[in-house]
Coordinates of C-alpha atoms in Angstrom, one line a residue:
M26 CA 140.5 -118.6 162.9
L27 CA 138.5 -116.9 160.2
A28 CA 136.2 -119.9 160.0
F29 CA 135.6 -119.6 163.8
Y30 CA 134.6 -115.9 163.4
R31 CA 132.3 -116.6 160.5
N32 CA 130.6 -119.5 162.2
L33 CA 130.1 -117.5 165.4
A34 CA 128.6 -114.6 163.4
K35 CA 126.2 -116.9 161.6
L36 CA 125.0 -118.5 164.9
T37 CA 124.6 -115.1 166.5
R38 CA 122.6 -113.8 163.4
T39 CA 120.3 -116.9 163.6
A40 CA 119.7 -116.4 167.3
S41 CA 119.0 -112.7 166.7
K42 CA 116.4 -113.5 164.0
L43 CA 114.7 -116.0 166.2
A44 CA 114.4 -113.3 168.8
G45 CA 112.6 -111.2 166.2
K46 CA 115.5 -108.9 165.4
K47 CA 117.2 -108.2 162.0
G48 CA 120.5 -109.7 163.0
T49 CA 122.6 -107.1 161.1
D50 CA 124.6 -105.6 163.9
L51 CA 124.6 -108.1 166.8
P52 CA 127.1 -110.5 165.1
G53 CA 129.6 -107.7 164.8
K54 CA 129.1 -106.6 168.3
V55 CA 129.7 -110.2 169.6
L56 CA 132.8 -110.6 167.4
R57 CA 134.3 -107.4 168.8
K58 CA 134.0 -108.8 172.3
V59 CA 136.0 -111.8 171.2
N60 CA 138.6 -109.8 169.3
D61 CA 138.6 -106.0 169.0
N62 CA 140.7 -106.2 165.9
V63 CA 138.4 -108.7 164.2
L64 CA 137.5 -106.5 161.2
T65 CA 141.2 -106.2 160.2
K66 CA 141.4 -110.0 160.3
L67 CA 138.2 -110.5 158.3
A68 CA 139.2 -108.0 155.6
S69 CA 142.8 -109.0 155.2
D70 CA 142.4 -111.2 152.1
F71 CA 140.3 -108.7 150.1
D72 CA 141.9 -107.1 147.0
E73 CA 139.4 -104.4 146.5
I74 CA 137.4 -102.7 149.3
V75 CA 135.1 -99.9 148.1
F76 CA 133.4 -97.5 150.6
V77 CA 130.3 -95.6 149.5
T78 CA 129.1 -92.6 151.4
G79 CA 127.2 -89.3 151.2
T80 CA 124.6 -87.7 153.3
N81 CA 121.8 -88.6 150.9
G82 CA 121.6 -91.6 148.6
K83 CA 124.4 -93.9 149.9
T84 CA 122.1 -96.8 150.4
T85 CA 120.6 -96.5 147.0
T86 CA 124.0 -96.1 145.3
S87 CA 125.5 -99.1 147.2
N88 CA 122.5 -101.2 146.3
L89 CA 122.6 -100.2 142.7
I90 CA 126.3 -101.3 142.6
G91 CA 125.5 -104.5 144.4
H92 CA 122.5 -105.4 142.2
T93 CA 124.5 -104.8 139.0
L94 CA 127.5 -106.9 140.2
R95 CA 125.1 -109.6 141.2
S96 CA 123.3 -109.6 137.9
A97 CA 126.7 -109.8 136.2
G98 CA 127.6 -112.9 138.2
E99 CA 130.4 -111.3 140.2
N100 CA 131.6 -112.6 143.5
F101 CA 131.5 -109.9 146.2
I102 CA 130.1 -108.9 149.6
N103 CA 127.8 -105.9 150.2
N104 CA 125.9 -104.6 153.2
F105 CA 122.7 -104.3 151.2
E106 CA 120.6 -104.3 154.3
G107 CA 122.0 -100.8 155.2
A108 CA 123.9 -101.8 158.4
N109 CA 126.5 -99.1 157.7
M110 CA 128.2 -98.6 161.1
L111 CA 131.1 -100.6 162.6
D112 CA 129.2 -103.6 163.9
G113 CA 127.1 -103.9 160.8
I114 CA 130.2 -103.8 158.6
I115 CA 131.9 -106.4 160.7
S116 CA 128.8 -108.6 160.3
T117 CA 128.9 -108.2 156.6
F118 CA 132.5 -109.3 156.3
A119 CA 132.0 -112.2 158.7
I120 CA 128.7 -113.6 157.3
Q121 CA 129.1 -113.0 153.6
G122 CA 132.9 -113.5 153.3
R123 CA 134.4 -116.6 151.6
N124 CA 138.0 -117.5 151.0
N125 CA 137.7 -116.7 147.3
T126 CA 135.8 -113.4 147.8
K127 CA 138.1 -110.5 146.9
L128 CA 135.7 -107.6 146.4
A129 CA 133.7 -105.7 149.1
I130 CA 131.2 -102.9 148.4
I131 CA 130.6 -101.3 151.7
E132 CA 128.1 -98.5 152.4
I133 CA 129.4 -96.5 155.3
D134 CA 127.8 -94.0 157.5
E135 CA 129.6 -90.7 157.1
G136 CA 129.9 -90.3 160.9
S137 CA 131.4 -93.8 161.3
I138 CA 134.3 -93.4 158.8
K139 CA 136.8 -92.5 161.5
R140 CA 135.9 -95.5 163.7
V141 CA 135.8 -98.0 160.8
M142 CA 139.1 -96.8 159.2
K143 CA 140.9 -97.5 162.5
Y144 CA 140.7 -101.2 161.3
I145 CA 140.5 -101.2 157.5
T146 CA 141.5 -98.8 154.6
P147 CA 139.4 -98.9 151.4
T148 CA 141.1 -99.0 148.0
K149 CA 138.4 -96.9 146.5
F150 CA 136.0 -94.4 148.1
V151 CA 132.8 -93.1 146.4
I152 CA 131.6 -89.8 147.8
N153 CA 128.3 -88.4 146.4
N154 CA 127.3 -85.4 148.5
F155 CA 127.3 -83.6 151.8
F156 CA 124.3 -81.9 153.3
R157 CA 123.6 -80.8 156.8
D158 CA 122.4 -83.8 158.7
Q159 CA 121.9 -84.7 162.4
I160 CA 123.9 -81.7 163.7
D161 CA 123.8 -83.1 167.3
R162 CA 125.6 -86.3 166.2
F163 CA 127.9 -85.1 163.4
G164 CA 128.4 -81.4 164.1
E165 CA 128.3 -79.0 161.2
I166 CA 129.4 -80.0 157.7
D167 CA 132.8 -78.3 158.0
T168 CA 133.6 -80.4 161.1
L169 CA 132.5 -83.6 159.5
I170 CA 134.4 -83.0 156.2
A171 CA 137.6 -82.1 158.1
T172 CA 137.3 -85.3 160.2
I173 CA 136.9 -87.4 157.0
G174 CA 139.9 -85.6 155.4
E175 CA 142.1 -86.6 158.4
Q176 CA 141.2 -90.2 157.8
L177 CA 141.9 -90.1 154.0
E178 CA 145.2 -88.2 154.2
G179 CA 148.3 -90.2 153.3
K180 CA 146.3 -93.5 152.6
Q181 CA 146.7 -93.5 148.8
I182 CA 142.9 -94.1 148.3
Q183 CA 141.4 -93.5 144.9
L184 CA 138.5 -91.1 145.4
I185 CA 135.5 -91.2 143.1
L186 CA 133.9 -87.8 143.7
N187 CA 130.8 -85.8 142.7
S188 CA 132.5 -82.7 141.2
D189 CA 129.2 -80.8 141.3
D190 CA 129.3 -80.6 145.1
P191 CA 132.1 -78.3 146.4
F192 CA 132.0 -80.0 149.8
V193 CA 132.9 -83.3 148.1
T194 CA 135.5 -81.7 145.8
R195 CA 137.1 -80.2 148.9
L196 CA 138.4 -83.7 149.7
S197 CA 140.2 -84.2 146.4
K198 CA 143.6 -83.2 147.8
Y199 CA 143.5 -86.3 150.0
G200 CA 143.0 -88.8 147.2
E201 CA 145.2 -90.5 144.5
D202 CA 144.2 -90.8 140.8
N203 CA 140.8 -89.3 141.6
I204 CA 137.9 -89.8 139.3
Y205 CA 135.1 -87.2 139.0
F206 CA 131.5 -87.4 137.9
G207 CA 128.8 -84.8 137.4
I208 CA 125.8 -83.7 135.4
A209 CA 126.1 -81.4 132.3
K210 CA 124.6 -77.9 132.6
E211 CA 121.9 -78.5 130.0
A212 CA 121.3 -82.2 130.8
Y213 CA 118.3 -81.8 133.1
Q214 CA 116.4 -79.0 134.8
F215 CA 115.9 -79.9 138.5
S216 CA 113.0 -78.8 140.6
D217 CA 113.8 -76.0 143.0
F218 CA 114.5 -77.8 146.2
G219 CA 114.8 -74.6 148.2
I220 CA 117.6 -74.7 150.8
S221 CA 121.2 -74.1 149.8
E222 CA 124.1 -75.1 151.9
S223 CA 127.2 -72.9 152.3
K224 CA 128.6 -71.7 149.0
F225 CA 131.9 -70.4 150.3
C226 CA 135.3 -71.5 149.1
P227 CA 136.8 -74.2 151.5
N228 CA 140.3 -72.9 150.8
C229 CA 140.1 -69.1 151.3
G230 CA 136.5 -68.4 152.5
M231 CA 135.5 -66.2 149.5
E232 CA 132.0 -66.7 148.2
L233 CA 131.9 -69.2 145.3
I234 CA 130.8 -67.9 141.9
Y235 CA 128.3 -70.2 140.2
D236 CA 128.0 -70.5 136.4
H237 CA 125.1 -72.9 136.8
V238 CA 123.1 -74.5 139.8
H239 CA 121.5 -77.9 139.6
Y240 CA 120.0 -77.6 143.1
S241 CA 121.2 -76.6 146.6
Q242 CA 125.0 -76.2 146.4
L243 CA 125.4 -78.6 143.5
G244 CA 126.5 -77.1 140.2
F245 CA 129.3 -75.4 138.3
Y246 CA 131.4 -73.1 140.5
H247 CA 134.8 -71.4 140.9
C248 CA 136.5 -69.2 143.4
S249 CA 137.4 -65.6 142.3
K250 CA 140.4 -65.5 144.6
C251 CA 142.1 -68.9 144.5
D252 CA 142.2 -72.0 142.2
F253 CA 139.3 -73.9 143.8
E254 CA 136.8 -74.9 141.1
H255 CA 134.5 -77.5 139.7
Q256 CA 136.7 -80.4 138.3
S257 CA 136.6 -81.8 134.8
V258 CA 134.6 -85.0 134.9
K259 CA 135.3 -88.5 133.4
Y260 CA 131.7 -89.6 133.7
E261 CA 128.9 -87.0 132.8
V262 CA 125.2 -87.3 132.4
T263 CA 124.6 -85.5 129.1
K264 CA 120.8 -86.0 128.9
A265 CA 118.2 -87.1 131.4
T266 CA 114.4 -87.4 131.5
V267 CA 112.1 -88.3 134.5
E268 CA 108.7 -89.4 133.4
P269 CA 108.3 -90.6 136.3
F270 CA 111.2 -93.0 135.9
I271 CA 114.7 -91.9 135.0
N272 CA 116.2 -92.4 131.5
M273 CA 119.7 -91.0 131.1
S274 CA 122.7 -90.9 128.8
I275 CA 126.2 -90.8 130.1
N276 CA 129.0 -89.3 127.9
N277 CA 126.4 -89.1 125.1
G278 CA 126.2 -92.9 125.1
E279 CA 123.1 -95.1 124.7
V280 CA 120.1 -94.3 126.9
I281 CA 120.0 -96.2 130.2
E282 CA 116.3 -96.9 131.1
T283 CA 115.7 -97.3 134.8
K284 CA 112.9 -98.1 137.2
L285 CA 114.0 -95.4 139.6
A286 CA 111.8 -92.3 140.2
G287 CA 112.9 -89.0 141.8
D288 CA 115.3 -86.8 139.8
Y289 CA 117.9 -86.7 142.7
N290 CA 118.5 -90.4 141.9
I291 CA 120.2 -89.3 138.7
Y292 CA 123.3 -88.6 140.9
N293 CA 123.0 -92.0 142.6
L294 CA 122.8 -93.8 139.2
L295 CA 125.8 -91.8 138.0
A296 CA 127.9 -92.5 141.1
A297 CA 127.1 -96.2 140.7
Y298 CA 127.9 -96.2 137.0
S299 CA 131.2 -94.4 137.6
L300 CA 132.4 -97.0 140.2
L301 CA 131.3 -99.9 138.1
K302 CA 133.2 -98.6 135.1
E303 CA 136.3 -98.2 137.3
L304 CA 135.9 -101.8 138.4
G305 CA 136.0 -102.9 134.8
L306 CA 132.4 -104.0 134.2
S307 CA 131.2 -103.8 130.6
E308 CA 128.8 -101.2 129.4
D309 CA 126.2 -103.8 128.6
K310 CA 126.3 -105.4 132.1
I311 CA 126.1 -102.0 133.7
K312 CA 123.1 -101.0 131.6
K313 CA 121.3 -104.2 132.4
G314 CA 122.0 -104.0 136.1
L315 CA 121.0 -100.3 136.5
G316 CA 118.0 -100.9 134.3
T317 CA 116.6 -103.8 136.3
Y318 CA 117.1 -102.4 139.9
T319 CA 113.8 -102.0 141.8
P320 CA 113.9 -100.4 145.2
T321 CA 112.6 -102.5 148.1
N322 CA 114.2 -100.6 151.0
G323 CA 112.1 -97.5 151.4
R324 CA 114.1 -95.4 148.9
M325 CA 111.6 -94.5 146.2
Q326 CA 109.8 -97.8 146.8
S327 CA 106.4 -98.2 145.2
I328 CA 103.7 -100.0 147.2
S329 CA 100.1 -100.8 146.0
F330 CA 97.1 -100.8 148.3
A331 CA 94.1 -103.1 148.0
N332 CA 91.9 -100.2 146.9
G333 CA 94.1 -99.6 143.9
S334 CA 96.0 -96.6 145.3
T335 CA 99.8 -96.4 145.0
V336 CA 102.1 -95.0 147.6
L337 CA 105.7 -93.9 147.0
L338 CA 107.8 -94.5 150.1
N339 CA 111.0 -92.5 150.5
L340 CA 113.3 -92.0 153.5
A341 CA 114.2 -88.3 154.3
K342 CA 116.3 -87.3 157.3
N343 CA 117.6 -83.8 156.5
P344 CA 116.4 -80.6 154.7
A345 CA 117.8 -81.4 151.3
G346 CA 116.4 -85.0 151.4
L347 CA 113.0 -83.8 152.5
N348 CA 112.9 -81.1 149.9
A349 CA 113.7 -83.6 147.2
S350 CA 111.0 -86.0 148.5
L351 CA 108.4 -83.3 148.7
A352 CA 109.2 -82.3 145.1
I353 CA 108.4 -85.8 143.8
A354 CA 104.7 -84.9 143.6
N355 CA 105.3 -81.8 141.4
S356 CA 104.8 -83.9 138.3
I357 CA 101.6 -85.6 139.6
K358 CA 98.4 -83.9 138.4
E359 CA 95.9 -86.1 140.2
E360 CA 94.8 -85.5 143.8
I361 CA 97.3 -86.9 146.3
N362 CA 97.8 -87.6 150.0
Y363 CA 100.9 -87.5 152.2
L364 CA 102.1 -89.4 155.2
L365 CA 104.9 -87.6 157.1
V366 CA 106.6 -89.5 160.0
L367 CA 109.1 -87.8 162.3
N368 CA 110.9 -89.5 165.2
D369 CA 113.7 -88.0 167.4
N370 CA 115.4 -91.1 168.6
G371 CA 119.2 -91.3 169.0
A372 CA 119.9 -92.6 165.5
D373 CA 117.7 -89.8 164.0
G374 CA 119.4 -87.0 165.9
I375 CA 117.3 -85.5 168.7
D376 CA 117.5 -82.0 167.2
I377 CA 114.5 -81.7 164.8
S378 CA 114.9 -78.0 164.1
W379 CA 115.9 -78.9 160.5
I380 CA 112.3 -79.2 159.6
W381 CA 112.1 -75.4 159.8
D382 CA 114.9 -75.2 157.2
T383 CA 112.9 -77.5 154.8
D384 CA 111.0 -75.7 152.0
F385 CA 107.5 -76.9 152.7
D386 CA 106.3 -74.2 150.3
I387 CA 107.0 -76.9 147.7
L388 CA 103.6 -78.3 148.7
L389 CA 101.7 -75.1 147.8
G390 CA 101.7 -75.9 144.1
Q391 CA 100.5 -79.5 144.6
N392 CA 96.9 -80.9 144.5
I393 CA 96.9 -82.3 148.1
N394 CA 93.7 -83.5 149.9
N395 CA 95.1 -85.0 153.1
I396 CA 98.3 -84.9 155.1
V397 CA 98.8 -87.4 158.0
C398 CA 101.5 -86.5 160.5
S399 CA 102.9 -89.3 162.6
G400 CA 105.8 -90.3 164.8
K401 CA 107.0 -89.0 168.1
R402 CA 107.2 -85.4 166.8
A403 CA 104.0 -85.5 164.7
K404 CA 102.7 -82.3 166.4
E405 CA 105.8 -80.4 165.4
L406 CA 105.2 -81.5 161.8
A407 CA 101.6 -80.3 161.9
L408 CA 102.8 -77.0 163.3
R409 CA 105.3 -76.6 160.6
L410 CA 102.6 -77.3 158.0
K411 CA 100.4 -74.7 159.6
Y412 CA 103.1 -72.0 159.2
C413 CA 103.5 -73.1 155.6
G414 CA 99.8 -72.4 154.9
V415 CA 99.2 -75.6 152.9
N416 CA 95.6 -76.0 151.9
A417 CA 94.9 -79.6 153.0
N418 CA 93.2 -81.6 155.7
V419 CA 96.0 -82.2 158.3
V420 CA 95.6 -85.2 160.7
V421 CA 97.9 -85.9 163.6
N422 CA 98.4 -89.5 165.0
E423 CA 101.7 -90.3 166.7
A424 CA 101.1 -94.1 166.4
I425 CA 102.5 -95.2 163.0
P426 CA 100.1 -98.2 162.5
E427 CA 97.1 -96.0 163.1
A428 CA 98.4 -93.2 160.9
V429 CA 99.1 -95.7 158.0
A430 CA 95.5 -97.1 158.5
K431 CA 94.2 -93.6 158.1
L432 CA 96.2 -93.1 154.9
K433 CA 94.8 -96.4 153.5
S434 CA 91.3 -95.2 154.2
Y435 CA 91.6 -92.5 151.6
N436 CA 90.7 -93.2 147.9
E437 CA 93.1 -90.9 146.1
K438 CA 95.2 -92.6 143.4
Y439 CA 98.6 -91.6 144.7
A440 CA 100.2 -91.0 148.1
I441 CA 103.7 -90.0 149.2
A442 CA 105.0 -91.5 152.5
I443 CA 108.1 -89.8 153.9
P444 CA 109.5 -91.2 157.2
N445 CA 112.8 -90.3 158.8
Y446 CA 115.4 -92.9 159.8
T447 CA 114.0 -94.8 162.8
A448 CA 110.5 -94.5 161.5
L449 CA 111.3 -96.1 158.1
V450 CA 111.1 -99.8 159.1
E451 CA 107.7 -99.6 160.9
T452 CA 106.2 -97.4 158.3
Q453 CA 107.3 -99.7 155.5
R454 CA 106.0 -102.8 157.4
E455 CA 102.5 -101.2 158.0
L456 CA 102.3 -99.9 154.4
E457 CA 103.0 -103.4 153.0
K458 CA 100.5 -105.2 155.2

């Protein structure tokens, strides 16, 4: 029967691609029509199923893990195309699965955990961070984390947790043999990303006391009233530089040189490293894999234009992610341009009020000539920039192809392109033309 499901999925994917679609979700949708419990069947022979989640960085983390395992010659499946909801995950198991494949690395949308865990339970769960994201779809952070906790409880899942994030550490009581990772206090000085999420103890509600803050709510903390605190870590970044690519040492080991820019990616690299070590991969294989990974999926992807300009493309879909993306240019001294793209489709969350929580004052210290605003809510972006008072020429064009053409008409050496979720694919396609 498994062969039937796999063949049907492959035929459906082929048909979807012939129709001009990506073919990542439709096979899963079709298989669910045949058997609602198909995911349980497809995953039944796997020895290790690893879920990777977090509001920001889960795709990069999952792809770092997948790239490293692939470079090491390991046999596994991975939804590297980012189809991280139920149908996409079913498609991954059906299309990539083989009888001798025993390891699955599955990026999972934090809002889909309850639905997916109705059918399968992971053996390990990597959780990187929680920031406020798509309020109208997920609800506030407390609601989301409580829902995830309900799914983890009593399942004997090993949790691999970012100890620097109190929202993540809050889930530790639901895991078994938990592993923690984090960044040492003096390892790296992050840019000021502005917004801070709630810093109150999840156990008793008292305000957390911070000994050190990396950015937002990430850092070293403890509660003055109860025993909730930053956990001792097994894997720790002890030194990091970003010039513009990340070089970092973990547990005072040899420097890992990477091709990833954006200092927030230190956490994604560390999360990937922690999981790979727990899977038993050697230090040399991990170092090689992490060091050769190059983004191609709109997460700190570098694209060159015919005129010699370079654009850094990075997805951002919430205040913390957009703050981090805006801060990328803090280290660029040359004149730069921006392309900001904002949609409000269902997958984005139709509530775009989060752009007013974003710290656009980050732009005030940068050498910006032009900012092109695009997408369905381009005008709201331009209004937000007006209230920020940024000194740049602001252009509004809702049509993404025309906005990208405008960006390409400029001659500055560097540009930063930041689309949100449903704007990413079209923006990437137009930039790469």
